[in-house]
PDB file of C-alpha atoms in Angstrom:
ATOM      1  CA  UNK A 262      14.301 -53.578 -17.992  1.00  0.00           C
ATOM      2  CA  UNK A 263      12.177 -50.934 -15.962  1.00  0.00           C
ATOM      3  CA  UNK A 264       8.096 -51.171 -17.722  1.00  0.00           C
ATOM      4  CA  UNK A 265       7.643 -48.191 -20.005  1.00  0.00           C
ATOM      5  CA  UNK A 266       3.946 -47.293 -17.651  1.00  0.00           C
ATOM      6  CA  UNK A 267       6.508 -47.421 -15.019  1.00  0.00           C
ATOM      7  CA  UNK A 268       8.763 -44.851 -16.614  1.00  0.00           C
ATOM      8  CA  UNK A 269       5.615 -42.504 -18.110  1.00  0.00           C
ATOM      9  CA  UNK A 270       4.496 -43.005 -14.048  1.00  0.00           C
ATOM     10  CA  UNK A 271       8.030 -41.162 -12.311  1.00  0.00           C
ATOM     11  CA  UNK A 272       8.408 -39.104 -14.791  1.00  0.00           C
ATOM     12  CA  UNK A 273       4.548 -37.412 -14.440  1.00  0.00           C
ATOM     13  CA  UNK A 274       5.479 -37.499 -10.442  1.00  0.00           C
ATOM     14  CA  UNK A 275       9.025 -35.452 -10.872  1.00  0.00           C
ATOM     15  CA  UNK A 276       6.553 -32.820 -13.231  1.00  0.00           C
ATOM     16  CA  UNK A 277       3.978 -33.010 -10.569  1.00  0.00           C
ATOM     17  CA  UNK A 278       6.385 -31.348  -8.098  1.00  0.00           C
ATOM     18  CA  UNK A 279       8.502 -29.805 -10.098  1.00  0.00           C
ATOM     19  CA  UNK A 280       5.308 -27.531 -11.153  1.00  0.00           C
ATOM     20  CA  UNK A 281       4.420 -26.985  -7.102  1.00  0.00           C
ATOM     21  CA  UNK A 282       7.931 -25.962  -6.709  1.00  0.00           C
ATOM     22  CA  UNK A 283       7.711 -23.455  -9.612  1.00  0.00           C
ATOM     23  CA  UNK A 284       4.406 -22.276  -8.301  1.00  0.00           C
ATOM     24  CA  UNK A 285       5.506 -22.302  -4.781  1.00  0.00           C
ATOM     25  CA  UNK A 286       8.655 -20.303  -6.092  1.00  0.00           C
ATOM     26  CA  UNK A 287       6.168 -17.827  -7.708  1.00  0.00           C
ATOM     27  CA  UNK A 288       3.006 -17.446  -4.728  1.00  0.00           C
ATOM     28  CA  UNK A 289       5.023 -14.131  -2.825  1.00  0.00           C
ATOM     29  CA  UNK A 290       4.767 -11.649  -6.514  1.00  0.00           C
ATOM     30  CA  UNK A 291       3.158  -8.776  -5.673  1.00  0.00           C
ATOM     31  CA  UNK A 292       1.527  -9.723  -1.990  1.00  0.00           C
ATOM     32  CA  UNK A 293      -0.468  -7.082  -0.306  1.00  0.00           C
ATOM     33  CA  UNK A 294      -1.594  -7.221   2.666  1.00  0.00           C
ATOM     34  CA  UNK A 295      -3.953  -4.988   4.700  1.00  0.00           C
ATOM     35  CA  UNK A 296      -2.974  -2.570   7.505  1.00  0.00           C
ATOM     36  CA  UNK A 297      -3.208  -3.609  10.117  1.00  0.00           C
ATOM     37  CA  UNK A 298      -5.870  -0.592  11.197  1.00  0.00           C
ATOM     38  CA  UNK A 299      -9.635  -1.644  12.156  1.00  0.00           C
ATOM     39  CA  UNK A 300     -13.095  -0.604  11.552  1.00  0.00           C
ATOM     40  CA  UNK A 301     -16.459   0.472  13.364  1.00  0.00           C
ATOM     41  CA  UNK A 302     -20.101   1.943  11.624  1.00  0.00           C
ATOM     42  CA  UNK A 303     -22.565   3.733  12.910  1.00  0.00           C
ATOM     43  CA  UNK A 304     -26.014   3.568  10.985  1.00  0.00           C
ATOM     44  CA  UNK A 305     -29.344   5.979  11.885  1.00  0.00           C
ATOM     45  CA  UNK A 306     -32.624   6.228  10.514  1.00  0.00           C
ATOM     46  CA  UNK A 307     -34.310   8.433  11.456  1.00  0.00           C
ATOM     47  CA  UNK A 308     -37.833  10.234  10.358  1.00  0.00           C
ATOM     48  CA  UNK A 309     -39.795  13.091  11.778  1.00  0.00           C
ATOM     49  CA  UNK A 310     -43.264  14.517  10.590  1.00  0.00           C
ATOM     50  CA  UNK A 311     -44.042  18.025  10.991  1.00  0.00           C
ATOM     51  CA  UNK A 312     -46.011  19.345  14.005  1.00  0.00           C
ATOM     52  CA  UNK A 313     -45.264  15.281  14.836  1.00  0.00           C
ATOM     53  CA  UNK A 314     -48.385  14.117  13.244  1.00  0.00           C
ATOM     54  CA  UNK A 315     -48.030  10.761  10.969  1.00  0.00           C
ATOM     55  CA  UNK A 316     -50.229  12.756   7.932  1.00  0.00           C
ATOM     56  CA  UNK A 317     -47.913  15.958   7.916  1.00  0.00           C
ATOM     57  CA  UNK A 318     -44.627  16.126   5.414  1.00  0.00           C
ATOM     58  CA  UNK A 319     -41.706  14.568   7.121  1.00  0.00           C
ATOM     59  CA  UNK A 320     -37.635  14.936   6.724  1.00  0.00           C
ATOM     60  CA  UNK A 321     -35.508  11.601   6.695  1.00  0.00           C
ATOM     61  CA  UNK A 322     -31.720  10.904   8.010  1.00  0.00           C
ATOM     62  CA  UNK A 323     -29.909   7.928   6.581  1.00  0.00           C
ATOM     63  CA  UNK A 324     -26.494   7.711   7.509  1.00  0.00           C
ATOM     64  CA  UNK A 325     -23.934   4.969   7.755  1.00  0.00           C
ATOM     65  CA  UNK A 326     -20.584   6.427   9.705  1.00  0.00           C
ATOM     66  CA  UNK A 327     -17.136   3.973   8.816  1.00  0.00           C
ATOM     67  CA  UNK A 328     -14.021   4.662  11.131  1.00  0.00           C
ATOM     68  CA  UNK A 329     -11.496   3.547  12.261  1.00  0.00           C
ATOM     69  CA  UNK A 330     -11.413   1.806  16.213  1.00  0.00           C
ATOM     70  CA  UNK A 331      -7.875   0.314  16.254  1.00  0.00           C
ATOM     71  CA  UNK A 332      -4.510   0.430  15.673  1.00  0.00           C
ATOM     72  CA  UNK A 333      -1.474   0.057  16.847  1.00  0.00           C
ATOM     73  CA  UNK A 334      -0.213   3.685  17.391  1.00  0.00           C
ATOM     74  CA  UNK A 335      -3.069   5.752  19.632  1.00  0.00           C
ATOM     75  CA  UNK A 336      -1.980   9.636  18.916  1.00  0.00           C
ATOM     76  CA  UNK A 337      -2.149   8.147  15.383  1.00  0.00           C
ATOM     77  CA  UNK A 338      -6.216   6.401  16.049  1.00  0.00           C
ATOM     78  CA  UNK A 339      -7.314   9.617  17.511  1.00  0.00           C
ATOM     79  CA  UNK A 340      -5.698  11.683  14.794  1.00  0.00           C
ATOM     80  CA  UNK A 341      -7.257   9.244  12.448  1.00  0.00           C
ATOM     81  CA  UNK A 342     -10.665   9.173  14.070  1.00  0.00           C
ATOM     82  CA  UNK A 343     -10.891  13.240  13.591  1.00  0.00           C
ATOM     83  CA  UNK A 344     -10.449  13.297  10.587  1.00  0.00           C
ATOM     84  CA  UNK A 345     -13.094  11.117   9.995  1.00  0.00           C
ATOM     85  CA  UNK A 346     -15.354  12.712  11.736  1.00  0.00           C
ATOM     86  CA  UNK A 347     -13.778  16.138  10.296  1.00  0.00           C
ATOM     87  CA  UNK A 348     -14.754  15.397   6.342  1.00  0.00           C
ATOM     88  CA  UNK A 349     -17.824  13.100   7.453  1.00  0.00           C
ATOM     89  CA  UNK A 350     -19.897  16.044   9.346  1.00  0.00           C
ATOM     90  CA  UNK A 351     -18.208  19.187   9.314  1.00  0.00           C
ATOM     91  CA  UNK A 352     -15.918  21.584  11.605  1.00  0.00           C
ATOM     92  CA  UNK A 353     -18.672  21.866  13.530  1.00  0.00           C
ATOM     93  CA  UNK A 354     -17.800  18.163  15.162  1.00  0.00           C
ATOM     94  CA  UNK A 355     -14.904  17.937  15.136  1.00  0.00           C
ATOM     95  CA  UNK A 356     -12.706  16.366  17.840  1.00  0.00           C
ATOM     96  CA  UNK A 357     -15.621  14.847  19.120  1.00  0.00           C
ATOM     97  CA  UNK A 358     -15.550  11.001  19.416  1.00  0.00           C
ATOM     98  CA  UNK A 359     -17.242   8.925  16.457  1.00  0.00           C
ATOM     99  CA  UNK A 360     -20.647   8.223  18.489  1.00  0.00           C
ATOM    100  CA  UNK A 361     -20.834  11.260  20.109  1.00  0.00           C
ATOM    101  CA  UNK A 362     -20.077  13.152  16.632  1.00  0.00           C
ATOM    102  CA  UNK A 363     -23.349  11.006  14.938  1.00  0.00           C
ATOM    103  CA  UNK A 364     -25.806  11.424  17.590  1.00  0.00           C
ATOM    104  CA  UNK A 365     -25.279  14.781  17.685  1.00  0.00           C
ATOM    105  CA  UNK A 366     -25.423  15.688  14.044  1.00  0.00           C
ATOM    106  CA  UNK A 367     -28.640  13.467  14.456  1.00  0.00           C
ATOM    107  CA  UNK A 368     -30.614  15.652  16.895  1.00  0.00           C
ATOM    108  CA  UNK A 369     -28.900  18.968  15.403  1.00  0.00           C
ATOM    109  CA  UNK A 370     -30.311  17.655  11.878  1.00  0.00           C
ATOM    110  CA  UNK A 371     -34.066  16.820  13.243  1.00  0.00           C
ATOM    111  CA  UNK A 372     -33.866  20.022  15.109  1.00  0.00           C
ATOM    112  CA  UNK A 373     -33.625  22.182  12.502  1.00  0.00           C
ATOM    113  CA  UNK A 374     -36.172  20.660  10.278  1.00  0.00           C
ATOM    114  CA  UNK A 375     -38.841  20.888  12.750  1.00  0.00           C
ATOM    115  CA  UNK A 376     -37.808  24.763  12.743  1.00  0.00           C
ATOM    116  CA  UNK A 377     -39.862  24.971   9.696  1.00  0.00           C
ATOM    117  CA  UNK A 378     -43.267  24.326  11.385  1.00  0.00           C
ATOM    118  CA  UNK A 379     -44.145  27.824  11.873  1.00  0.00           C
ATOM    119  CA  UNK A 380     -43.687  27.653   8.125  1.00  0.00           C
ATOM    120  CA  UNK A 381     -45.965  25.213   8.097  1.00  0.00           C
ATOM    121  CA  UNK A 382     -48.761  25.881   9.705  1.00  0.00           C
ATOM    122  CA  UNK A 383     -48.768  29.361   8.623  1.00  0.00           C
ATOM    123  CA  UNK A 384     -48.687  27.687   4.561  1.00  0.00           C
ATOM    124  CA  UNK A 385     -51.820  24.990   6.112  1.00  0.00           C
ATOM    125  CA  UNK A 386     -54.062  28.668   6.828  1.00  0.00           C
ATOM    126  CA  UNK A 387     -54.032  30.241   3.022  1.00  0.00           C
ATOM    127  CA  UNK A 388     -56.534  27.204   2.169  1.00  0.00           C
ATOM    128  CA  UNK A 389     -55.476  27.609  -1.407  1.00  0.00           C
ATOM    129  CA  UNK A 390     -55.040  24.403  -3.711  1.00  0.00           C
ATOM    130  CA  UNK A 391     -51.427  24.135  -4.254  1.00  0.00           C
ATOM    131  CA  UNK A 392     -49.825  21.121  -2.431  1.00  0.00           C
ATOM    132  CA  UNK A 393     -47.774  21.984  -0.029  1.00  0.00           C
ATOM    133  CA  UNK A 394     -45.767  18.179   0.566  1.00  0.00           C
ATOM    134  CA  UNK A 395     -43.581  18.208  -1.891  1.00  0.00           C
ATOM    135  CA  UNK A 396     -41.376  21.428  -0.167  1.00  0.00           C
ATOM    136  CA  UNK A 397     -41.675  20.521   2.865  1.00  0.00           C
ATOM    137  CA  UNK A 398     -40.170  17.235   2.589  1.00  0.00           C
ATOM    138  CA  UNK A 399     -36.785  16.603   3.037  1.00  0.00           C
ATOM    139  CA  UNK A 400     -34.292  13.679   2.676  1.00  0.00           C
ATOM    140  CA  UNK A 401     -30.456  13.129   3.482  1.00  0.00           C
ATOM    141  CA  UNK A 402     -28.882  10.206   3.033  1.00  0.00           C
ATOM    142  CA  UNK A 403     -24.524   9.686   3.535  1.00  0.00           C
ATOM    143  CA  UNK A 404     -21.914   7.286   4.062  1.00  0.00           C
ATOM    144  CA  UNK A 405     -18.316   6.906   3.355  1.00  0.00           C
ATOM    145  CA  UNK A 406     -16.502   4.086   2.246  1.00  0.00           C
ATOM    146  CA  UNK A 407     -12.922   2.536   2.361  1.00  0.00           C
ATOM    147  CA  UNK A 408     -10.892   2.161  -1.220  1.00  0.00           C
ATOM    148  CA  UNK A 409      -7.924   1.633  -0.224  1.00  0.00           C
ATOM    149  CA  UNK A 410      -5.658   0.505   2.666  1.00  0.00           C
ATOM    150  CA  UNK A 411      -2.263  -1.437   2.001  1.00  0.00           C
ATOM    151  CA  UNK A 412       0.853  -0.089   1.966  1.00  0.00           C
ATOM    152  CA  UNK A 413       0.648   2.316   5.237  1.00  0.00           C
ATOM    153  CA  UNK A 414      -1.777   4.628   2.981  1.00  0.00           C
ATOM    154  CA  UNK A 415      -5.723   4.688   3.412  1.00  0.00           C
ATOM    155  CA  UNK A 416      -7.776   6.268   0.857  1.00  0.00           C
ATOM    156  CA  UNK A 417     -11.571   6.591   1.467  1.00  0.00           C
ATOM    157  CA  UNK A 418     -14.649   9.321   0.075  1.00  0.00           C
ATOM    158  CA  UNK A 419     -17.866  10.643   1.710  1.00  0.00           C
ATOM    159  CA  UNK A 420     -20.764  10.586  -0.446  1.00  0.00           C
ATOM    160  CA  UNK A 421     -24.075  13.112   0.473  1.00  0.00           C
ATOM    161  CA  UNK A 422     -27.091  13.200  -0.977  1.00  0.00           C
ATOM    162  CA  UNK A 423     -30.083  15.913   0.326  1.00  0.00           C
ATOM    163  CA  UNK A 424     -33.020  17.193  -0.406  1.00  0.00           C
ATOM    164  CA  UNK A 425     -34.793  19.600   0.935  1.00  0.00           C
ATOM    165  CA  UNK A 426     -37.537  21.389  -1.319  1.00  0.00           C
ATOM    166  CA  UNK A 427     -36.763  22.931  -4.683  1.00  0.00           C
ATOM    167  CA  UNK A 428     -36.470  21.751  -8.191  1.00  0.00           C
ATOM    168  CA  UNK A 429     -33.659  18.741  -7.303  1.00  0.00           C
ATOM    169  CA  UNK A 430     -31.411  17.509  -4.708  1.00  0.00           C
ATOM    170  CA  UNK A 431     -27.754  17.863  -4.396  1.00  0.00           C
ATOM    171  CA  UNK A 432     -25.086  14.996  -4.799  1.00  0.00           C
ATOM    172  CA  UNK A 433     -20.950  15.439  -3.403  1.00  0.00           C
ATOM    173  CA  UNK A 434     -18.434  12.713  -3.828  1.00  0.00           C
ATOM    174  CA  UNK A 435     -15.484  13.589  -1.548  1.00  0.00           C
ATOM    175  CA  UNK A 436     -12.521  11.825  -1.220  1.00  0.00           C
ATOM    176  CA  UNK A 437      -9.524  10.940   1.310  1.00  0.00           C
ATOM    177  CA  UNK A 438      -6.528   9.795   1.728  1.00  0.00           C
ATOM    178  CA  UNK A 439      -4.160   9.872   5.497  1.00  0.00           C
ATOM    179  CA  UNK A 440      -0.045   8.698   5.474  1.00  0.00           C
ATOM    180  CA  UNK A 441      -0.752   6.260   8.647  1.00  0.00           C
ATOM    181  CA  UNK A 442       2.764   6.678   9.459  1.00  0.00           C
ATOM    182  CA  UNK A 443       1.901   9.996  10.674  1.00  0.00           C
ATOM    183  CA  UNK A 444      -2.224  10.280  10.590  1.00  0.00           C
ATOM    184  CA  UNK A 445      -1.492  13.138   8.604  1.00  0.00           C
ATOM    185  CA  UNK A 446      -3.828  13.809   4.767  1.00  0.00           C
ATOM    186  CA  UNK A 447      -1.872  13.673   1.790  1.00  0.00           C
ATOM    187  CA  UNK A 448      -2.073  16.261  -0.082  1.00  0.00           C
ATOM    188  CA  UNK A 449      -0.984  17.030  -4.239  1.00  0.00           C
ATOM    189  CA  UNK A 450       1.907  18.864  -2.861  1.00  0.00           C
ATOM    190  CA  UNK A 451       2.639  15.663  -1.233  1.00  0.00           C
ATOM    191  CA  UNK A 452       2.538  13.817  -3.702  1.00  0.00           C
ATOM    192  CA  UNK A 453       3.837  15.996  -7.048  1.00  0.00           C
ATOM    193  CA  UNK A 454       6.850  18.141  -8.479  1.00  0.00           C
ATOM    194  CA  UNK A 455       6.826  21.602  -8.145  1.00  0.00           C
ATOM    195  CA  UNK A 456       4.106  23.411 -11.114  1.00  0.00           C
ATOM    196  CA  UNK A 457       2.226  19.903 -11.977  1.00  0.00           C
ATOM    197  CA  UNK A 458      -0.735  21.172 -12.692  1.00  0.00           C
ATOM    198  CA  UNK A 459      -0.573  22.421 -15.597  1.00  0.00           C
ATOM    199  CA  UNK A 460       0.526  20.000 -17.152  1.00  0.00           C
ATOM    200  CA  UNK A 461      -1.784  17.414 -15.218  1.00  0.00           C
ATOM    201  CA  UNK A 462      -4.801  19.732 -15.948  1.00  0.00           C
ATOM    202  CA  UNK A 463      -3.869  18.364 -19.384  1.00  0.00           C
ATOM    203  CA  UNK A 464      -3.954  15.187 -18.449  1.00  0.00           C
ATOM    204  CA  UNK A 465      -6.990  15.272 -16.971  1.00  0.00           C
ATOM    205  CA  UNK A 466      -8.936  16.903 -20.025  1.00  0.00           C
ATOM    206  CA  UNK A 467      -8.102  14.332 -22.217  1.00  0.00           C
ATOM    207  CA  UNK A 468      -9.460  12.218 -20.178  1.00  0.00           C
ATOM    208  CA  UNK A 469     -12.232  13.649 -19.687  1.00  0.00           C
ATOM    209  CA  UNK A 470     -12.397  13.861 -23.221  1.00  0.00           C
ATOM    210  CA  UNK A 471     -11.900  10.873 -24.378  1.00  0.00           C
ATOM    211  CA  UNK A 472     -14.204   9.245 -21.342  1.00  0.00           C
ATOM    212  CA  UNK A 473     -17.143  12.148 -23.394  1.00  0.00           C
ATOM    213  CA  UNK A 474     -15.920  10.087 -27.053  1.00  0.00           C
ATOM    214  CA  UNK A 475     -15.131  14.109 -28.182  1.00  0.00           C
ATOM    215  CA  UNK A 476     -11.709  14.139 -30.183  1.00  0.00           C
ATOM    216  CA  UNK A 477     -11.590  17.924 -29.684  1.00  0.00           C
ATOM    217  CA  UNK A 478     -11.822  18.774 -25.560  1.00  0.00           C
ATOM    218  CA  UNK A 479     -13.466  21.784 -26.690  1.00  0.00           C
ATOM    219  CA  UNK A 480     -16.215  20.111 -27.565  1.00  0.00           C
ATOM    220  CA  UNK A 481     -17.274  19.112 -24.428  1.00  0.00           C
ATOM    221  CA  UNK A 482     -18.490  22.266 -23.134  1.00  0.00           C
ATOM    222  CA  UNK A 483     -21.590  21.076 -26.582  1.00  0.00           C
ATOM    223  CA  UNK A 484     -22.718  18.829 -23.622  1.00  0.00           C
ATOM    224  CA  UNK A 485     -23.024  20.326 -20.690  1.00  0.00           C
ATOM    225  CA  UNK A 486     -19.272  21.188 -19.398  1.00  0.00           C
ATOM    226  CA  UNK A 487     -17.935  24.366 -18.563  1.00  0.00           C
ATOM    227  CA  UNK A 488     -15.096  26.185 -19.842  1.00  0.00           C
ATOM    228  CA  UNK A 489     -12.450  23.132 -20.342  1.00  0.00           C
ATOM    229  CA  UNK A 490      -8.916  26.320 -19.613  1.00  0.00           C
ATOM    230  CA  UNK A 491     -11.105  26.128 -15.961  1.00  0.00           C
ATOM    231  CA  UNK A 492     -10.208  22.512 -15.273  1.00  0.00           C
ATOM    232  CA  UNK A 493      -7.135  22.212 -13.091  1.00  0.00           C
ATOM    233  CA  UNK A 494      -6.496  19.371 -10.183  1.00  0.00           C
ATOM    234  CA  UNK A 495      -8.989  20.050  -7.514  1.00  0.00           C
ATOM    235  CA  UNK A 496      -7.022  18.309  -5.041  1.00  0.00           C
ATOM    236  CA  UNK A 497     -10.566  15.860  -4.686  1.00  0.00           C
ATOM    237  CA  UNK A 498      -8.807  12.601  -5.096  1.00  0.00           C
ATOM    238  CA  UNK A 499      -8.425   8.620  -3.916  1.00  0.00           C
ATOM    239  CA  UNK A 500      -5.228   6.633  -4.675  1.00  0.00           C
ATOM    240  CA  UNK A 501      -4.866   2.574  -4.400  1.00  0.00           C
ATOM    241  CA  UNK A 502      -2.639  -0.016  -6.308  1.00  0.00           C
ATOM    242  CA  UNK A 503      -3.289   0.891  -9.849  1.00  0.00           C
ATOM    243  CA  UNK A 504      -3.743   5.285 -10.222  1.00  0.00           C
ATOM    244  CA  UNK A 505      -5.239   8.374  -8.703  1.00  0.00           C
ATOM    245  CA  UNK A 506      -9.043   9.111  -9.410  1.00  0.00           C
ATOM    246  CA  UNK A 507      -9.881  12.392  -9.294  1.00  0.00           C
ATOM    247  CA  UNK A 508     -13.749  13.722  -8.885  1.00  0.00           C
ATOM    248  CA  UNK A 509     -15.670  16.563  -9.848  1.00  0.00           C
ATOM    249  CA  UNK A 510     -18.166  17.359  -8.211  1.00  0.00           C
ATOM    250  CA  UNK A 511     -21.858  18.618  -9.743  1.00  0.00           C
ATOM    251  CA  UNK A 512     -21.424  21.703 -10.745  1.00  0.00           C
ATOM    252  CA  UNK A 513     -17.920  22.278 -10.400  1.00  0.00           C
ATOM    253  CA  UNK A 514     -17.059  21.759 -14.598  1.00  0.00           C
ATOM    254  CA  UNK A 515     -19.979  20.593 -15.686  1.00  0.00           C
ATOM    255  CA  UNK A 516     -24.117  21.682 -15.804  1.00  0.00           C
ATOM    256  CA  UNK A 517     -25.768  20.087 -13.334  1.00  0.00           C
ATOM    257  CA  UNK A 518     -27.264  16.873 -15.467  1.00  0.00           C
ATOM    258  CA  UNK A 519     -23.869  16.096 -16.537  1.00  0.00           C
ATOM    259  CA  UNK A 520     -23.712  14.717 -12.378  1.00  0.00           C
ATOM    260  CA  UNK A 521     -19.850  14.275 -10.967  1.00  0.00           C
ATOM    261  CA  UNK A 522     -17.174  13.041 -13.175  1.00  0.00           C
ATOM    262  CA  UNK A 523     -14.356  10.972 -12.189  1.00  0.00           C
ATOM    263  CA  UNK A 524     -11.386  10.482 -13.560  1.00  0.00           C
ATOM    264  CA  UNK A 525      -8.656   7.501 -13.295  1.00  0.00           C
ATOM    265  CA  UNK A 526      -4.956   8.219 -14.035  1.00  0.00           C
ATOM    266  CA  UNK A 527      -2.477   5.254 -14.302  1.00  0.00           C
ATOM    267  CA  UNK A 528       0.584   5.579 -12.910  1.00  0.00           C
ATOM    268  CA  UNK A 529       2.389   4.599 -15.793  1.00  0.00           C
ATOM    269  CA  UNK A 530       0.801   7.990 -16.987  1.00  0.00           C
ATOM    270  CA  UNK A 531       1.327  10.507 -14.356  1.00  0.00           C
ATOM    271  CA  UNK A 532       4.387   8.773 -13.055  1.00  0.00           C
ATOM    272  CA  UNK A 533       7.087  12.067 -14.293  1.00  0.00           C
ATOM    273  CA  UNK A 534       4.861  13.724 -12.347  1.00  0.00           C
ATOM    274  CA  UNK A 535       5.539  12.410  -8.945  1.00  0.00           C
ATOM    275  CA  UNK A 536       8.537  13.192  -6.581  1.00  0.00           C
ATOM    276  CA  UNK A 537      10.139  10.001  -5.731  1.00  0.00           C
ATOM    277  CA  UNK A 538      10.090  10.401  -2.202  1.00  0.00           C
ATOM    278  CA  UNK A 539       6.181  10.710  -2.105  1.00  0.00           C
ATOM    279  CA  UNK A 540       4.266   8.712   0.057  1.00  0.00           C
ATOM    280  CA  UNK A 541       2.555   6.786  -3.167  1.00  0.00           C
ATOM    281  CA  UNK A 542       6.394   6.334  -5.236  1.00  0.00           C
ATOM    282  CA  UNK A 543       6.593   2.974  -4.222  1.00  0.00           C
ATOM    283  CA  UNK A 544       2.666   1.828  -5.419  1.00  0.00           C
ATOM    284  CA  UNK A 545       4.349   3.362  -9.740  1.00  0.00           C
ATOM    285  CA  UNK A 546       6.540   0.560  -8.712  1.00  0.00           C
ATOM    286  CA  UNK A 547       4.063  -2.025  -8.552  1.00  0.00           C
ATOM    287  CA  UNK A 548       2.944  -0.659 -12.060  1.00  0.00           C
TER     288      UNK A 548
END
């Protein structure tokens, strides 16, 4: 007769291996891996004082530029790099290699600031009691961030902040989505069915109202938003594995004090508006 303790031990061992088997079967559920694309970053922190005098007002440029460096398809890599440069630095730097774009942008920023030196000298000659420093102190900070990098889709956002005198600075957040199979930008027209604008606009308005804890969307106009009827999809969106996020920058749909407005839309809520052959439709199947 087998002792009771031995039977219990065998049962526990059997349960252990059964548990390992069941767990092993579940490890492949919704596993995702990053796209096979590599990135690098260039950082700049430059300061220049007017007339090259440390006692005078200055400008400060800080940027942190992340860009793709390696991808299996060299032609697509070149297109994506150009997209990163264009979205970060603007049309004047389009088609420049990333390192050259950073160097030229930095040089241009400092040279443009130096053009204020004549006006600064004129202000100093007035010899009044008005402080001129504040109006000649400039700064600019920018960066980009990879938000989603899976399923042949790359989402990133470029953040920009600057001050050039005046009452306050400005901020902007510009989003971009790229199809890594083609290297092309993914647009609203690639994602949504025809005549999607009105339906999506209503969803956006309802979300904004909920985020601001107002029952009637019209009441948004009492807390700094402009006309609710003028809120529409603006093409400034990100995608990830869970949904689409729209960004409305300051002054776009609301007063400066409201700042930017981000609206996250889960795929389950907007799936009926998506093209079934769109690059991101498959992402909705995982939710």
